[in-house]
Amino acid sequence: MLRVLLWVTLLFLSTAVRAEGYIARMLNKPVPGGVAVVQLGQAQQAPVVHFGDRRVMVLREATGEWIAVVGIGLETPANSKQRIDVEQDGARRGLSFQVGSKQYVAQHITVKNPQHVSPDTKNLKRIENELAEQKAAYRQFSPGLPSNVMLDRPVPGRLSSPFGLRRFFNGEPRNPHSGLDFAAATGTPIKAPAAGKVILVGDFFFNGKTVFVDHGQGFISMFCHLSKIDVKVGQTLERGQVLGQVGATGRATGPHLHWNVSLNDARVDPAIFIGAFKP
């Protein structure tokens, strides 16, 4: 009887280890604006996973388990059950995961240029065109695996405005803060937090000088308000390679780096990927 109990205990422990690999331990923060890591089991080939109509990153843990790394948009209802669709070995199935809750605080910002709060018709047309370009970049999905999913900080320095802030510009409500800000001096080199390919470069109305980098599997970084861009579209970057310099272009009250991270076209908290997430 003791031997049977010991065998059951060991089986339970081994199952627990498989269910909680390194990536899951580090990245699984299933809240609006967070990341859900969903276990897919073992198979020879990587499953194909969708969340809604967006393809999802699929990685293999050191345990041999395939996992889906799902970006959860800020608009996702808190305390809700969500579903991914999995195609594996010729069969399809649905798997669910639970989204928790997280409170995001408000931030009130005074902007000197009134066009950055209430743009005129001419600027609205420019903004619309630029938004279409950026949305297309976020929706890209390249098959290559990221060089690393625990990312390097693109610049040294203090984290200033966190992700998810409910923002008010000159008293008027605007979209929540979709990235993470680093307080850094103008001219500070910005380094790629993982290897990738430059997929969009521009000087945009709100974002100023901006670079998008595709790290693979729908894992996209966006860096904006740069003073200088040192890369071009189509260029392949190594992890740690300089892509530009910190500035205050676009809608910015001072020099800093605004860094977005996107998974399956959902903007998620970059702090998760540098070990700085706060529940």
PDB file of N, CA and C in Angstrom, residues 54-55 133-143 197-200 212-220 233 262-265:
ATOM      1  N   ARG A  54      -6.850  35.571 -34.663  1.00  0.00           N
ATOM      2  CA  ARG A  54      -5.421  35.859 -34.651  1.00  0.00           C
ATOM      3  C   ARG A  54      -4.618  34.604 -34.307  1.00  0.00           C
ATOM      4  N   ARG A  55      -3.565  34.381 -35.080  1.00  0.00           N
ATOM      5  CA  ARG A  55      -2.655  33.263 -34.817  1.00  0.00           C
ATOM      6  C   ARG A  55      -1.878  33.543 -33.532  1.00  0.00           C
ATOM      7  N   GLU A 133      -1.194  51.794 -41.046  1.00  0.00           N
ATOM      8  CA  GLU A 133       0.146  51.215 -41.198  1.00  0.00           C
ATOM      9  C   GLU A 133       0.570  50.450 -39.955  1.00  0.00           C
ATOM     10  N   GLN A 134       0.332  51.046 -38.801  1.00  0.00           N
ATOM     11  CA  GLN A 134       0.781  50.423 -37.556  1.00  0.00           C
ATOM     12  C   GLN A 134      -0.040  49.180 -37.215  1.00  0.00           C
ATOM     13  N   LYS A 135      -1.338  49.234 -37.495  1.00  0.00           N
ATOM     14  CA  LYS A 135      -2.172  48.059 -37.257  1.00  0.00           C
ATOM     15  C   LYS A 135      -1.711  46.887 -38.121  1.00  0.00           C
ATOM     16  N   ALA A 136      -1.353  47.167 -39.362  1.00  0.00           N
ATOM     17  CA  ALA A 136      -0.867  46.107 -40.256  1.00  0.00           C
ATOM     18  C   ALA A 136       0.418  45.501 -39.727  1.00  0.00           C
ATOM     19  N   ALA A 137       1.290  46.331 -39.149  1.00  0.00           N
ATOM     20  CA  ALA A 137       2.540  45.816 -38.588  1.00  0.00           C
ATOM     21  C   ALA A 137       2.265  44.909 -37.385  1.00  0.00           C
ATOM     22  N   TYR A 138       1.352  45.325 -36.529  1.00  0.00           N
ATOM     23  CA  TYR A 138       1.039  44.513 -35.351  1.00  0.00           C
ATOM     24  C   TYR A 138       0.437  43.162 -35.731  1.00  0.00           C
ATOM     25  N   ARG A 139      -0.219  43.089 -36.889  1.00  0.00           N
ATOM     26  CA  ARG A 139      -0.910  41.859 -37.282  1.00  0.00           C
ATOM     27  C   ARG A 139      -0.014  40.859 -37.992  1.00  0.00           C
ATOM     28  N   GLN A 140       1.224  41.204 -38.221  1.00  0.00           N
ATOM     29  CA  GLN A 140       2.122  40.279 -38.905  1.00  0.00           C
ATOM     30  C   GLN A 140       2.418  39.058 -38.028  1.00  0.00           C
ATOM     31  N   PHE A 141       2.547  37.919 -38.702  1.00  0.00           N
ATOM     32  CA  PHE A 141       2.896  36.675 -38.001  1.00  0.00           C
ATOM     33  C   PHE A 141       3.926  35.938 -38.851  1.00  0.00           C
ATOM     34  N   SER A 142       5.164  35.931 -38.381  1.00  0.00           N
ATOM     35  CA  SER A 142       6.222  35.205 -39.086  1.00  0.00           C
ATOM     36  C   SER A 142       6.486  33.890 -38.352  1.00  0.00           C
ATOM     37  N   PRO A 143       6.819  32.819 -39.076  1.00  0.00           N
ATOM     38  CA  PRO A 143       6.891  31.485 -38.460  1.00  0.00           C
ATOM     39  C   PRO A 143       8.098  31.255 -37.550  1.00  0.00           C
ATOM     40  N   LYS A 197      13.334  41.372 -36.987  1.00  0.00           N
ATOM     41  CA  LYS A 197      13.379  42.037 -38.287  1.00  0.00           C
ATOM     42  C   LYS A 197      12.586  43.343 -38.206  1.00  0.00           C
ATOM     43  N   VAL A 198      13.164  44.419 -38.728  1.00  0.00           N
ATOM     44  CA  VAL A 198      12.483  45.709 -38.752  1.00  0.00           C
ATOM     45  C   VAL A 198      11.375  45.661 -39.806  1.00  0.00           C
ATOM     46  N   ILE A 199      10.128  45.902 -39.387  1.00  0.00           N
ATOM     47  CA  ILE A 199       9.000  45.780 -40.316  1.00  0.00           C
ATOM     48  C   ILE A 199       8.310  47.115 -40.591  1.00  0.00           C
ATOM     49  N   LEU A 200       8.603  48.135 -39.788  1.00  0.00           N
ATOM     50  CA  LEU A 200       8.018  49.457 -40.046  1.00  0.00           C
ATOM     51  C   LEU A 200       8.871  50.520 -39.378  1.00  0.00           C
ATOM     52  N   PHE A 212       9.221  49.473 -35.546  1.00  0.00           N
ATOM     53  CA  PHE A 212       8.569  48.201 -35.209  1.00  0.00           C
ATOM     54  C   PHE A 212       9.540  47.063 -35.524  1.00  0.00           C
ATOM     55  N   VAL A 213       9.665  46.121 -34.591  1.00  0.00           N
ATOM     56  CA  VAL A 213      10.527  44.950 -34.786  1.00  0.00           C
ATOM     57  C   VAL A 213       9.707  43.683 -34.564  1.00  0.00           C
ATOM     58  N   ASP A 214       9.761  42.785 -35.539  1.00  0.00           N
ATOM     59  CA  ASP A 214       9.082  41.481 -35.473  1.00  0.00           C
ATOM     60  C   ASP A 214      10.069  40.462 -34.918  1.00  0.00           C
ATOM     61  N   HIS A 215       9.764  39.927 -33.723  1.00  0.00           N
ATOM     62  CA  HIS A 215      10.632  38.925 -33.093  1.00  0.00           C
ATOM     63  C   HIS A 215      10.251  37.496 -33.473  1.00  0.00           C
ATOM     64  N   GLY A 216       9.132  37.324 -34.179  1.00  0.00           N
ATOM     65  CA  GLY A 216       8.685  35.994 -34.595  1.00  0.00           C
ATOM     66  C   GLY A 216       7.433  35.548 -33.863  1.00  0.00           C
ATOM     67  N   GLN A 217       6.591  34.777 -34.560  1.00  0.00           N
ATOM     68  CA  GLN A 217       5.383  34.196 -33.969  1.00  0.00           C
ATOM     69  C   GLN A 217       4.404  35.255 -33.438  1.00  0.00           C
ATOM     70  N   GLY A 218       4.297  36.379 -34.136  1.00  0.00           N
ATOM     71  CA  GLY A 218       3.361  37.417 -33.712  1.00  0.00           C
ATOM     72  C   GLY A 218       3.808  38.217 -32.512  1.00  0.00           C
ATOM     73  N   PHE A 219       5.100  38.120 -32.179  1.00  0.00           N
ATOM     74  CA  PHE A 219       5.700  38.801 -31.023  1.00  0.00           C
ATOM     75  C   PHE A 219       6.392  40.057 -31.561  1.00  0.00           C
ATOM     76  N   ILE A 220       5.760  41.228 -31.340  1.00  0.00           N
ATOM     77  CA  ILE A 220       6.180  42.477 -31.962  1.00  0.00           C
ATOM     78  C   ILE A 220       6.554  43.501 -30.901  1.00  0.00           C
ATOM     79  N   VAL A 233      13.683  49.450 -42.809  1.00  0.00           N
ATOM     80  CA  VAL A 233      12.752  48.335 -43.007  1.00  0.00           C
ATOM     81  C   VAL A 233      13.448  47.190 -43.737  1.00  0.00           C
ATOM     82  N   SER A 262       3.510  43.416 -28.313  1.00  0.00           N
ATOM     83  CA  SER A 262       2.254  42.878 -28.822  1.00  0.00           C
ATOM     84  C   SER A 262       2.383  41.383 -29.067  1.00  0.00           C
ATOM     85  N   LEU A 263       1.358  40.636 -28.678  1.00  0.00           N
ATOM     86  CA  LEU A 263       1.233  39.205 -28.953  1.00  0.00           C
ATOM     87  C   LEU A 263      -0.113  38.984 -29.615  1.00  0.00           C
ATOM     88  N   ASN A 264      -0.138  38.256 -30.710  1.00  0.00           N
ATOM     89  CA  ASN A 264      -1.359  37.997 -31.480  1.00  0.00           C
ATOM     90  C   ASN A 264      -2.213  39.258 -31.594  1.00  0.00           C
ATOM     91  N   ASP A 265      -1.553  40.377 -31.918  1.00  0.00           N
ATOM     92  CA  ASP A 265      -2.211  41.664 -32.153  1.00  0.00           C
ATOM     93  C   ASP A 265      -2.906  42.202 -30.912  1.00  0.00           C
TER      94      ASP A 265
END
